[in-house]
PDB file of C-alpha atoms in Angstrom:
ATOM      1  CA  SER A   4      19.886  37.440 -22.455  1.00 31.00           C
ATOM      2  CA  GLY A   5      16.267  37.914 -23.536  1.00 36.00           C
ATOM      3  CA  THR A   6      13.114  39.276 -22.016  1.00 34.00           C
ATOM      4  CA  ASP A   7      11.510  36.902 -19.530  1.00 37.00           C
ATOM      5  CA  ASN A   8       7.829  36.157 -19.022  1.00 36.00           C
ATOM      6  CA  THR A   9       6.071  38.441 -21.485  1.00 35.00           C
ATOM      7  CA  GLN A  10       3.348  37.842 -24.012  1.00 35.00           C
ATOM      8  CA  GLY A  11       4.696  38.211 -27.525  1.00 38.00           C
ATOM      9  CA  ASN A  12       3.221  38.509 -30.992  1.00 39.00           C
ATOM     10  CA  GLY A  13       0.766  35.817 -31.975  1.00 43.00           C
ATOM     11  CA  GLY A  14       0.345  34.636 -28.399  1.00 50.00           C
ATOM     12  CA  THR A  15       3.917  33.484 -28.032  1.00 56.00           C
ATOM     13  CA  PHE A  16       5.382  33.166 -24.579  1.00 59.00           C
ATOM     14  CA  VAL A  17       8.688  34.991 -24.933  1.00 50.00           C
ATOM     15  CA  ASN A  18      11.068  33.598 -22.345  1.00 57.00           C
ATOM     16  CA  SER A  19      14.432  34.154 -24.001  1.00 51.00           C
ATOM     17  CA  ASP A  20      15.931  35.354 -27.258  1.00 58.00           C
ATOM     18  CA  VAL A  21      17.780  32.048 -27.465  1.00 75.00           C
ATOM     19  CA  CYS A  22      15.204  29.618 -26.026  1.00 89.00           C
ATOM     20  CA  GLY A  23      14.822  26.194 -27.592  1.00 84.00           C
ATOM     21  CA  GLN A  24      18.238  26.059 -29.190  1.00 80.00           C
ATOM     22  CA  ARG A  25      19.865  22.673 -28.922  1.00 66.00           C
ATOM     23  CA  GLN A  26      23.428  22.921 -27.719  1.00 58.00           C
ATOM     24  CA  THR A  27      26.420  21.256 -29.320  1.00 51.00           C
ATOM     25  CA  PHE A  28      29.446  22.804 -27.593  1.00 50.00           C
ATOM     26  CA  LYS A  29      31.847  20.270 -29.050  1.00 50.00           C
ATOM     27  CA  SER A  30      34.816  21.431 -26.997  1.00 49.00           C
ATOM     28  CA  LEU A  31      32.823  21.303 -23.752  1.00 50.00           C
ATOM     29  CA  ILE A  32      31.310  17.929 -24.579  1.00 50.00           C
ATOM     30  CA  GLY A  33      34.722  16.511 -25.413  1.00 53.00           C
ATOM     31  CA  GLU A  34      36.093  17.524 -22.041  1.00 51.00           C
ATOM     32  CA  LEU A  35      33.046  16.237 -20.171  1.00 49.00           C
ATOM     33  CA  GLU A  36      33.183  12.910 -21.977  1.00 51.00           C
ATOM     34  CA  LYS A  37      36.795  12.496 -20.915  1.00 52.00           C
ATOM     35  CA  MET A  38      35.896  13.282 -17.314  1.00 48.00           C
ATOM     36  CA  LEU A  39      32.884  10.983 -17.224  1.00 47.00           C
ATOM     37  CA  LYS A  40      34.299   8.316 -19.544  1.00 46.00           C
ATOM     38  CA  TYR A  41      31.005   8.627 -21.364  1.00 41.00           C
ATOM     39  CA  ASN A  42      30.659   6.772 -24.652  1.00 40.00           C
ATOM     40  CA  THR A  43      27.323   6.922 -26.428  1.00 39.00           C
ATOM     41  CA  ASN A  44      28.160   3.819 -28.445  1.00 36.00           C
ATOM     42  CA  ASP A  45      28.600   1.831 -25.250  1.00 33.00           C
ATOM     43  CA  ARG A  46      25.602   3.237 -23.403  1.00 30.00           C
ATOM     44  CA  GLY A  47      22.265   1.916 -24.368  1.00 27.00           C
ATOM     45  CA  VAL A  48      22.281   0.243 -27.749  1.00 26.00           C
ATOM     46  CA  ALA A  49      20.735  -2.997 -26.512  1.00 24.00           C
ATOM     47  CA  GLU A  50      19.007  -2.519 -23.169  1.00 27.00           C
ATOM     48  CA  GLY A  51      16.187  -0.128 -24.029  1.00 28.00           C
ATOM     49  CA  LYS A  52      16.242   3.508 -23.036  1.00 30.00           C
ATOM     50  CA  ILE A  53      13.478   5.947 -22.164  1.00 43.00           C
ATOM     51  CA  VAL A  54      11.777   2.927 -23.588  1.00 46.00           C
ATOM     52  CA  ASN A  55      13.665   1.969 -26.739  1.00 49.00           C
ATOM     53  CA  GLY A  56      15.266   5.400 -26.953  1.00 59.00           C
ATOM     54  CA  LYS A  57      18.906   6.440 -27.068  1.00 75.00           C
ATOM     55  CA  PRO A  58      21.247   8.582 -24.953  1.00 80.00           C
ATOM     56  CA  ALA A  59      21.072  12.319 -25.493  1.00 78.00           C
ATOM     57  CA  ALA A  60      24.391  14.022 -26.091  1.00 80.00           C
ATOM     58  CA  ILE A  61      25.781  15.981 -23.159  1.00 79.00           C
ATOM     59  CA  ALA A  62      24.063  19.406 -22.983  1.00 80.00           C
ATOM     60  CA  GLU A  63      21.968  18.532 -26.053  1.00 86.00           C
ATOM     61  CA  PHE A  64      18.613  19.470 -24.492  1.00 90.00           C
ATOM     62  CA  PRO A  65      19.555  21.999 -21.799  1.00 92.00           C
ATOM     63  CA  TRP A  66      15.960  22.772 -20.764  1.00 94.00           C
ATOM     64  CA  VAL A  67      15.162  19.258 -19.479  1.00 93.00           C
ATOM     65  CA  ALA A  68      14.967  19.174 -15.671  1.00 92.00           C
ATOM     66  CA  TYR A  69      15.254  16.280 -13.212  1.00 89.00           C
ATOM     67  CA  LEU A  70      12.865  16.590 -10.256  1.00 88.00           C
ATOM     68  CA  LYS A  71      13.301  14.651  -7.012  1.00 84.00           C
ATOM     69  CA  ILE A  72       9.929  14.849  -5.240  1.00 78.00           C
ATOM     70  CA  PRO A  73       9.661  14.142  -1.474  1.00 75.00           C
ATOM     71  CA  ALA A  74       7.181  11.412  -0.560  1.00 73.00           C
ATOM     72  CA  THR A  75       6.042   9.725   2.650  1.00 72.00           C
ATOM     73  CA  GLY A  76       8.463   7.937   4.956  1.00 75.00           C
ATOM     74  CA  GLY A  77      11.464   9.907   3.813  1.00 75.00           C
ATOM     75  CA  SER A  78      11.323   8.389   0.350  1.00 74.00           C
ATOM     76  CA  TYR A  79      11.071  10.223  -2.952  1.00 74.00           C
ATOM     77  CA  PHE A  80      10.050   9.692  -6.532  1.00 73.00           C
ATOM     78  CA  MET A  81      11.312  11.226  -9.721  1.00 79.00           C
ATOM     79  CA  CYS A  82       9.693  13.267 -12.449  1.00 86.00           C
ATOM     80  CA  GLY A  83      10.822  15.375 -15.347  1.00 90.00           C
ATOM     81  CA  GLY A  84      10.265  19.036 -16.055  1.00 94.00           C
ATOM     82  CA  SER A  85      11.306  21.824 -18.388  1.00 95.00           C
ATOM     83  CA  LEU A  86      12.967  25.158 -17.694  1.00 96.00           C
ATOM     84  CA  ILE A  87      10.707  27.799 -19.265  1.00 95.00           C
ATOM     85  CA  ALA A  88      12.211  30.853 -17.559  1.00 93.00           C
ATOM     86  CA  LYS A  89      15.216  31.489 -15.356  1.00 93.00           C
ATOM     87  CA  ASN A  90      13.278  30.653 -12.202  1.00 92.00           C
ATOM     88  CA  TRP A  91      10.324  28.581 -13.429  1.00 94.00           C
ATOM     89  CA  VAL A  92      10.014  24.877 -14.237  1.00 94.00           C
ATOM     90  CA  LEU A  93       6.969  23.410 -16.001  1.00 95.00           C
ATOM     91  CA  THR A  94       5.911  19.882 -15.009  1.00 93.00           C
ATOM     92  CA  ALA A  95       2.872  17.621 -14.491  1.00 91.00           C
ATOM     93  CA  ALA A  96       0.530  18.347 -11.589  1.00 88.00           C
ATOM     94  CA  HIS A  97       0.343  14.684 -10.594  1.00 84.00           C
ATOM     95  CA  CYS A  98       4.079  14.767  -9.876  1.00 85.00           C
ATOM     96  CA  LEU A  99       3.453  17.189  -7.003  1.00 83.00           C
ATOM     97  CA  GLU A 100       0.408  15.606  -5.352  1.00 75.00           C
ATOM     98  CA  SER A 101       2.494  14.327  -2.417  1.00 68.00           C
ATOM     99  CA  LEU A 102       3.366  17.917  -1.487  1.00 70.00           C
ATOM    100  CA  GLY A 103      -0.197  18.649  -0.373  1.00 64.00           C
ATOM    101  CA  ASN A 104      -2.456  21.573  -1.269  1.00 60.00           C
ATOM    102  CA  LEU A 105      -1.075  23.344  -4.315  1.00 56.00           C
ATOM    103  CA  ASP A 106      -2.162  26.573  -5.973  1.00 56.00           C
ATOM    104  CA  LYS A 107      -2.701  25.177  -9.448  1.00 49.00           C
ATOM    105  CA  PHE A 108      -5.408  23.993 -11.802  1.00 47.00           C
ATOM    106  CA  ASN A 109      -7.920  21.610 -10.290  1.00 46.00           C
ATOM    107  CA  VAL A 110      -6.741  18.212 -11.509  1.00 48.00           C
ATOM    108  CA  ARG A 111      -9.514  15.798 -12.451  1.00 48.00           C
ATOM    109  CA  VAL A 112      -8.034  12.550 -11.216  1.00 46.00           C
ATOM    110  CA  GLU A 113     -10.401  10.257 -13.109  1.00 48.00           C
ATOM    111  CA  THR A 114      -9.150  11.608 -16.429  1.00 53.00           C
ATOM    112  CA  ILE A 115      -5.944  13.325 -15.305  1.00 68.00           C
ATOM    113  CA  ARG A 116      -6.931  16.481 -17.174  1.00 77.00           C
ATOM    114  CA  ASN A 117      -5.259  19.814 -16.474  1.00 87.00           C
ATOM    115  CA  ASP A 118      -2.167  17.815 -15.561  1.00 90.00           C
ATOM    116  CA  ILE A 119       0.112  20.842 -15.438  1.00 92.00           C
ATOM    117  CA  ALA A 120       1.959  22.699 -12.696  1.00 90.00           C
ATOM    118  CA  LEU A 121       4.593  25.392 -12.305  1.00 92.00           C
ATOM    119  CA  ILE A 122       7.474  25.290  -9.829  1.00 90.00           C
ATOM    120  CA  LYS A 123       9.183  28.521  -8.846  1.00 90.00           C
ATOM    121  CA  LEU A 124      12.877  28.013  -8.175  1.00 90.00           C
ATOM    122  CA  GLY A 125      14.442  29.511  -5.071  1.00 90.00           C
ATOM    123  CA  LYS A 126      17.375  30.654  -7.171  1.00 93.00           C
ATOM    124  CA  LYS A 127      17.396  31.662 -10.822  1.00 94.00           C
ATOM    125  CA  ALA A 128      19.101  29.266 -13.211  1.00 93.00           C
ATOM    126  CA  ASN A 129      22.199  30.690 -14.853  1.00 92.00           C
ATOM    127  CA  VAL A 130      21.188  30.515 -18.504  1.00 89.00           C
ATOM    128  CA  GLU A 131      24.535  32.029 -19.459  1.00 87.00           C
ATOM    129  CA  MET A 132      26.038  28.601 -18.748  1.00 86.00           C
ATOM    130  CA  PRO A 133      26.398  26.553 -21.946  1.00 80.00           C
ATOM    131  CA  HIS A 134      24.509  23.553 -20.536  1.00 85.00           C
ATOM    132  CA  ILE A 135      21.459  25.514 -19.270  1.00 91.00           C
ATOM    133  CA  ASN A 136      18.763  27.043 -21.475  1.00 92.00           C
ATOM    134  CA  THR A 137      15.006  27.527 -21.621  1.00 95.00           C
ATOM    135  CA  ILE A 138      12.541  25.853 -23.986  1.00 95.00           C
ATOM    136  CA  CYS A 139      10.341  28.058 -26.176  1.00 95.00           C
ATOM    137  CA  LEU A 140       6.572  28.163 -25.688  1.00 95.00           C
ATOM    138  CA  SER A 141       3.857  29.267 -28.101  1.00 94.00           C
ATOM    139  CA  LYS A 142       0.062  29.225 -28.452  1.00 94.00           C
ATOM    140  CA  GLU A 143       0.400  27.723 -31.912  1.00 94.00           C
ATOM    141  CA  ASP A 144      -0.787  24.106 -31.973  1.00 94.00           C
ATOM    142  CA  PHE A 145       1.278  21.326 -33.500  1.00 94.00           C
ATOM    143  CA  SER A 146      -0.236  19.470 -36.439  1.00 94.00           C
ATOM    144  CA  ILE A 147      -0.915  15.744 -36.550  1.00 95.00           C
ATOM    145  CA  GLY A 148       2.155  13.900 -37.812  1.00 94.00           C
ATOM    146  CA  THR A 149       4.669  16.397 -36.403  1.00 95.00           C
ATOM    147  CA  LYS A 150       7.828  14.569 -35.380  1.00 93.00           C
ATOM    148  CA  CYS A 151       9.056  15.514 -31.927  1.00 94.00           C
ATOM    149  CA  ILE A 152      11.371  14.363 -29.147  1.00 92.00           C
ATOM    150  CA  VAL A 153      10.670  13.313 -25.568  1.00 90.00           C
ATOM    151  CA  ALA A 154      13.519  13.131 -23.073  1.00 87.00           C
ATOM    152  CA  GLY A 155      13.895  11.924 -19.501  1.00 80.00           C
ATOM    153  CA  TRP A 156      15.485   9.613 -16.963  1.00 78.00           C
ATOM    154  CA  GLY A 157      12.456   7.347 -16.494  1.00 55.00           C
ATOM    155  CA  ASN A 158      11.807   3.633 -16.780  1.00 44.00           C
ATOM    156  CA  THR A 159      13.715   1.933 -19.599  1.00 38.00           C
ATOM    157  CA  MET A 160      11.712  -1.302 -19.647  1.00 38.00           C
ATOM    158  CA  THR A 161       8.255  -2.156 -20.983  1.00 41.00           C
ATOM    159  CA  ALA A 162       7.876  -4.490 -17.981  1.00 41.00           C
ATOM    160  CA  GLY A 163       9.568  -4.169 -14.607  1.00 41.00           C
ATOM    161  CA  HIS A 164      11.281  -1.103 -13.247  1.00 46.00           C
ATOM    162  CA  LYS A 165      14.687   0.197 -14.261  1.00 48.00           C
ATOM    163  CA  THR A 166      15.375   3.912 -14.477  1.00 54.00           C
ATOM    164  CA  SER A 167      18.230   5.511 -16.373  1.00 62.00           C
ATOM    165  CA  ASP A 168      21.241   7.293 -14.898  1.00 69.00           C
ATOM    166  CA  ILE A 169      21.689   9.365 -18.059  1.00 77.00           C
ATOM    167  CA  LEU A 170      19.288  11.536 -20.048  1.00 83.00           C
ATOM    168  CA  LEU A 171      17.582   9.519 -22.767  1.00 83.00           C
ATOM    169  CA  ARG A 172      15.626  10.668 -25.808  1.00 86.00           C
ATOM    170  CA  ALA A 173      13.023   9.058 -28.025  1.00 85.00           C
ATOM    171  CA  ASP A 174      11.596  10.085 -31.384  1.00 87.00           C
ATOM    172  CA  ILE A 175       7.849  10.629 -31.009  1.00 88.00           C
ATOM    173  CA  ARG A 176       5.123  11.664 -33.440  1.00 91.00           C
ATOM    174  CA  ILE A 177       1.929  13.564 -32.628  1.00 94.00           C
ATOM    175  CA  GLU A 178      -1.084  11.373 -33.424  1.00 89.00           C
ATOM    176  CA  GLU A 179      -4.833  11.777 -33.719  1.00 89.00           C
ATOM    177  CA  ASN A 180      -6.447  11.722 -30.279  1.00 84.00           C
ATOM    178  CA  SER A 181      -8.441   8.705 -31.447  1.00 81.00           C
ATOM    179  CA  LYS A 182      -5.170   6.731 -31.351  1.00 78.00           C
ATOM    180  CA  CYS A 183      -5.342   6.899 -27.550  1.00 78.00           C
ATOM    181  CA  PRO A 184      -7.722   4.034 -26.659  1.00 64.00           C
ATOM    182  CA  TYR A 185      -8.991   5.381 -23.357  1.00 69.00           C
ATOM    183  CA  SER A 186     -12.686   5.027 -22.628  1.00 55.00           C
ATOM    184  CA  ASN A 187     -12.955   8.379 -20.865  1.00 67.00           C
ATOM    185  CA  GLY A 188     -11.777  10.216 -23.972  1.00 76.00           C
ATOM    186  CA  LEU A 189      -9.447  13.176 -24.176  1.00 85.00           C
ATOM    187  CA  ALA A 190      -9.998  16.893 -23.732  1.00 88.00           C
ATOM    188  CA  ASP A 191      -8.790  19.468 -26.247  1.00 90.00           C
ATOM    189  CA  THR A 192      -6.131  20.340 -23.661  1.00 93.00           C
ATOM    190  CA  GLN A 193      -4.540  16.925 -24.187  1.00 93.00           C
ATOM    191  CA  LEU A 194      -2.726  15.348 -27.096  1.00 92.00           C
ATOM    192  CA  CYS A 195      -1.662  11.877 -28.165  1.00 90.00           C
ATOM    193  CA  ALA A 196       1.875  11.031 -29.219  1.00 89.00           C
ATOM    194  CA  GLY A 197       3.763   7.806 -29.759  1.00 84.00           C
ATOM    195  CA  GLY A 198       6.853   6.303 -31.272  1.00 78.00           C
ATOM    196  CA  TYR A 199       7.075   5.648 -34.984  1.00 75.00           C
ATOM    197  CA  ILE A 200      10.425   3.844 -35.104  1.00 64.00           C
ATOM    198  CA  LYS A 201      10.017   0.145 -34.347  1.00 61.00           C
ATOM    199  CA  HIS A 202      12.357  -1.367 -31.762  1.00 53.00           C
ATOM    200  CA  ASN A 203      10.890  -4.774 -32.530  1.00 48.00           C
ATOM    201  CA  ALA A 204       7.543  -6.183 -33.656  1.00 46.00           C
ATOM    202  CA  LEU A 205       5.935  -5.436 -30.295  1.00 42.00           C
ATOM    203  CA  SER A 206       7.545  -2.251 -29.064  1.00 41.00           C
ATOM    204  CA  LEU A 207       8.175   1.363 -30.097  1.00 44.00           C
ATOM    205  CA  ALA A 208      10.135   4.200 -28.534  1.00 45.00           C
ATOM    206  CA  ASP A 209       8.036   5.846 -25.833  1.00 43.00           C
ATOM    207  CA  SER A 210       8.018   7.748 -22.554  1.00 46.00           C
ATOM    208  CA  CYS A 211       7.485   5.694 -19.394  1.00 48.00           C
ATOM    209  CA  GLN A 212       7.179   5.862 -15.597  1.00 45.00           C
ATOM    210  CA  GLY A 213       9.598   8.428 -14.191  1.00 41.00           C
ATOM    211  CA  ASP A 214       9.369  10.526 -17.359  1.00 60.00           C
ATOM    212  CA  SER A 215       6.131  12.120 -16.091  1.00 81.00           C
ATOM    213  CA  GLY A 216       6.253  15.892 -16.213  1.00 91.00           C
ATOM    214  CA  GLY A 217       8.997  15.896 -18.809  1.00 92.00           C
ATOM    215  CA  PRO A 218       8.744  17.832 -22.059  1.00 94.00           C
ATOM    216  CA  LEU A 219       7.654  16.736 -25.512  1.00 95.00           C
ATOM    217  CA  PHE A 220       9.314  19.247 -27.825  1.00 95.00           C
ATOM    218  CA  CYS A 221       9.309  19.787 -31.577  1.00 95.00           C
ATOM    219  CA  LEU A 222      11.508  21.652 -34.052  1.00 92.00           C
ATOM    220  CA  ARG A 223       9.719  24.443 -35.901  1.00 90.00           C
ATOM    221  CA  ARG A 224      10.525  26.271 -39.121  1.00 84.00           C
ATOM    222  CA  ASP A 225      12.428  28.960 -37.237  1.00 84.00           C
ATOM    223  CA  GLY A 226      15.007  26.315 -36.326  1.00 87.00           C
ATOM    224  CA  VAL A 227      14.350  26.190 -32.581  1.00 91.00           C
ATOM    225  CA  TYR A 228      12.492  23.773 -30.319  1.00 94.00           C
ATOM    226  CA  TYR A 229       9.073  24.522 -28.826  1.00 96.00           C
ATOM    227  CA  GLN A 230       7.371  22.499 -26.136  1.00 97.00           C
ATOM    228  CA  ALA A 231       4.283  20.718 -27.412  1.00 97.00           C
ATOM    229  CA  GLY A 232       3.391  18.596 -24.412  1.00 96.00           C
ATOM    230  CA  ILE A 233       4.031  17.396 -20.878  1.00 95.00           C
ATOM    231  CA  VAL A 234       4.284  13.641 -20.240  1.00 90.00           C
ATOM    232  CA  SER A 235       1.040  12.758 -18.417  1.00 88.00           C
ATOM    233  CA  TYR A 236       0.006   9.103 -18.602  1.00 82.00           C
ATOM    234  CA  GLY A 237      -0.305   6.011 -20.760  1.00 68.00           C
ATOM    235  CA  ALA A 238      -1.567   2.442 -20.697  1.00 57.00           C
ATOM    236  CA  LYS A 239       1.679   0.581 -21.352  1.00 56.00           C
ATOM    237  CA  CYS A 240       5.118   1.892 -22.237  1.00 57.00           C
ATOM    238  CA  GLY A 241       6.110   1.306 -25.847  1.00 48.00           C
ATOM    239  CA  ASP A 242       2.832  -0.384 -26.812  1.00 57.00           C
ATOM    240  CA  PRO A 243       2.007   0.444 -30.467  1.00 57.00           C
ATOM    241  CA  SER A 244      -1.720  -0.006 -29.758  1.00 58.00           C
ATOM    242  CA  ALA A 245      -1.843   2.571 -26.942  1.00 62.00           C
ATOM    243  CA  VAL A 246       0.204   5.710 -27.478  1.00 79.00           C
ATOM    244  CA  GLY A 247       0.857   8.126 -24.615  1.00 84.00           C
ATOM    245  CA  VAL A 248      -1.210  11.066 -23.399  1.00 88.00           C
ATOM    246  CA  TYR A 249       0.400  14.482 -22.966  1.00 91.00           C
ATOM    247  CA  THR A 250      -0.854  17.792 -21.618  1.00 94.00           C
ATOM    248  CA  ALA A 251      -1.067  20.150 -24.617  1.00 96.00           C
ATOM    249  CA  VAL A 252       1.132  23.075 -23.553  1.00 96.00           C
ATOM    250  CA  PRO A 253      -0.087  25.592 -26.205  1.00 96.00           C
ATOM    251  CA  LYS A 254      -3.551  25.479 -24.573  1.00 96.00           C
ATOM    252  CA  TYR A 255      -2.115  26.778 -21.288  1.00 95.00           C
ATOM    253  CA  ILE A 256       0.012  29.735 -22.395  1.00 95.00           C
ATOM    254  CA  ASP A 257      -2.461  32.274 -20.996  1.00 93.00           C
ATOM    255  CA  TRP A 258      -2.469  30.467 -17.647  1.00 92.00           C
ATOM    256  CA  ILE A 259       1.332  30.221 -17.599  1.00 93.00           C
ATOM    257  CA  ASN A 260       1.627  33.940 -18.277  1.00 92.00           C
ATOM    258  CA  SER A 261      -0.963  34.749 -15.606  1.00 90.00           C
ATOM    259  CA  VAL A 262       1.006  32.792 -13.004  1.00 88.00           C
ATOM    260  CA  ILE A 263       4.478  33.943 -13.987  1.00 89.00           C
ATOM    261  CA  GLY A 264       3.753  37.531 -14.972  1.00 83.00           C
ATOM    262  CA  GLY A 265       4.949  39.845 -12.219  1.00 67.00           C
ATOM    263  CA  ASN A 266       5.856  36.857 -10.034  1.00 67.00           C
ATOM    264  CA  ASN A 267       9.596  36.731 -10.503  1.00 64.00           C
TER     265      ASN A 267
END
């Protein structure tokens, strides 16, 4: 195991010696597929995924978290998150608004800026388990054109509402902020990202409702994944003319360290 919650060289958030490593565990996956009768070829080739994504392999992205958020009337809604330390999950602030007054950044609702929140787990996640791991964080920004992945259980349709019962992934590329056609503009703490693989003439792979709070993560030269963004909002899922807006995680490393440091 690595050292949790310290500030490393170059402003890197060091949460584990093995953070951001995608798992393969072929023997484990084989056994789980037998138990679940899971067949990636039969699940989601035609119906649209995250939107127009594809199923992630079992334990492929072991830092992606599913959040079930209590709402009024005994109902709940779902969001995504990412395990960044054994007892901390990173998500979007707007996912937690129903919980009342939160000790977090002041969220500007009209622009949904500073859409970031930390959840402290009541029990530490067992990262020694092969299907649980943390995602790496760093202050280093990601360049325009970087190809990344977004994963979640959110809406799988560009119109209507149909969530997924399995983790789905979509290939996403970081774009110029000008690609996000929102009149209120974007802050430097936000980034634009959208699909680059066409599903059809009118739709690309994209995150959607229910994926909020989930991680946008990218493979770096060191061979591990780092989180670039948090799913925040968008105009229309899968619309090539309006790519999604994400909270830029590298801009918040100091804040993350200030919250987590000494608070384990």
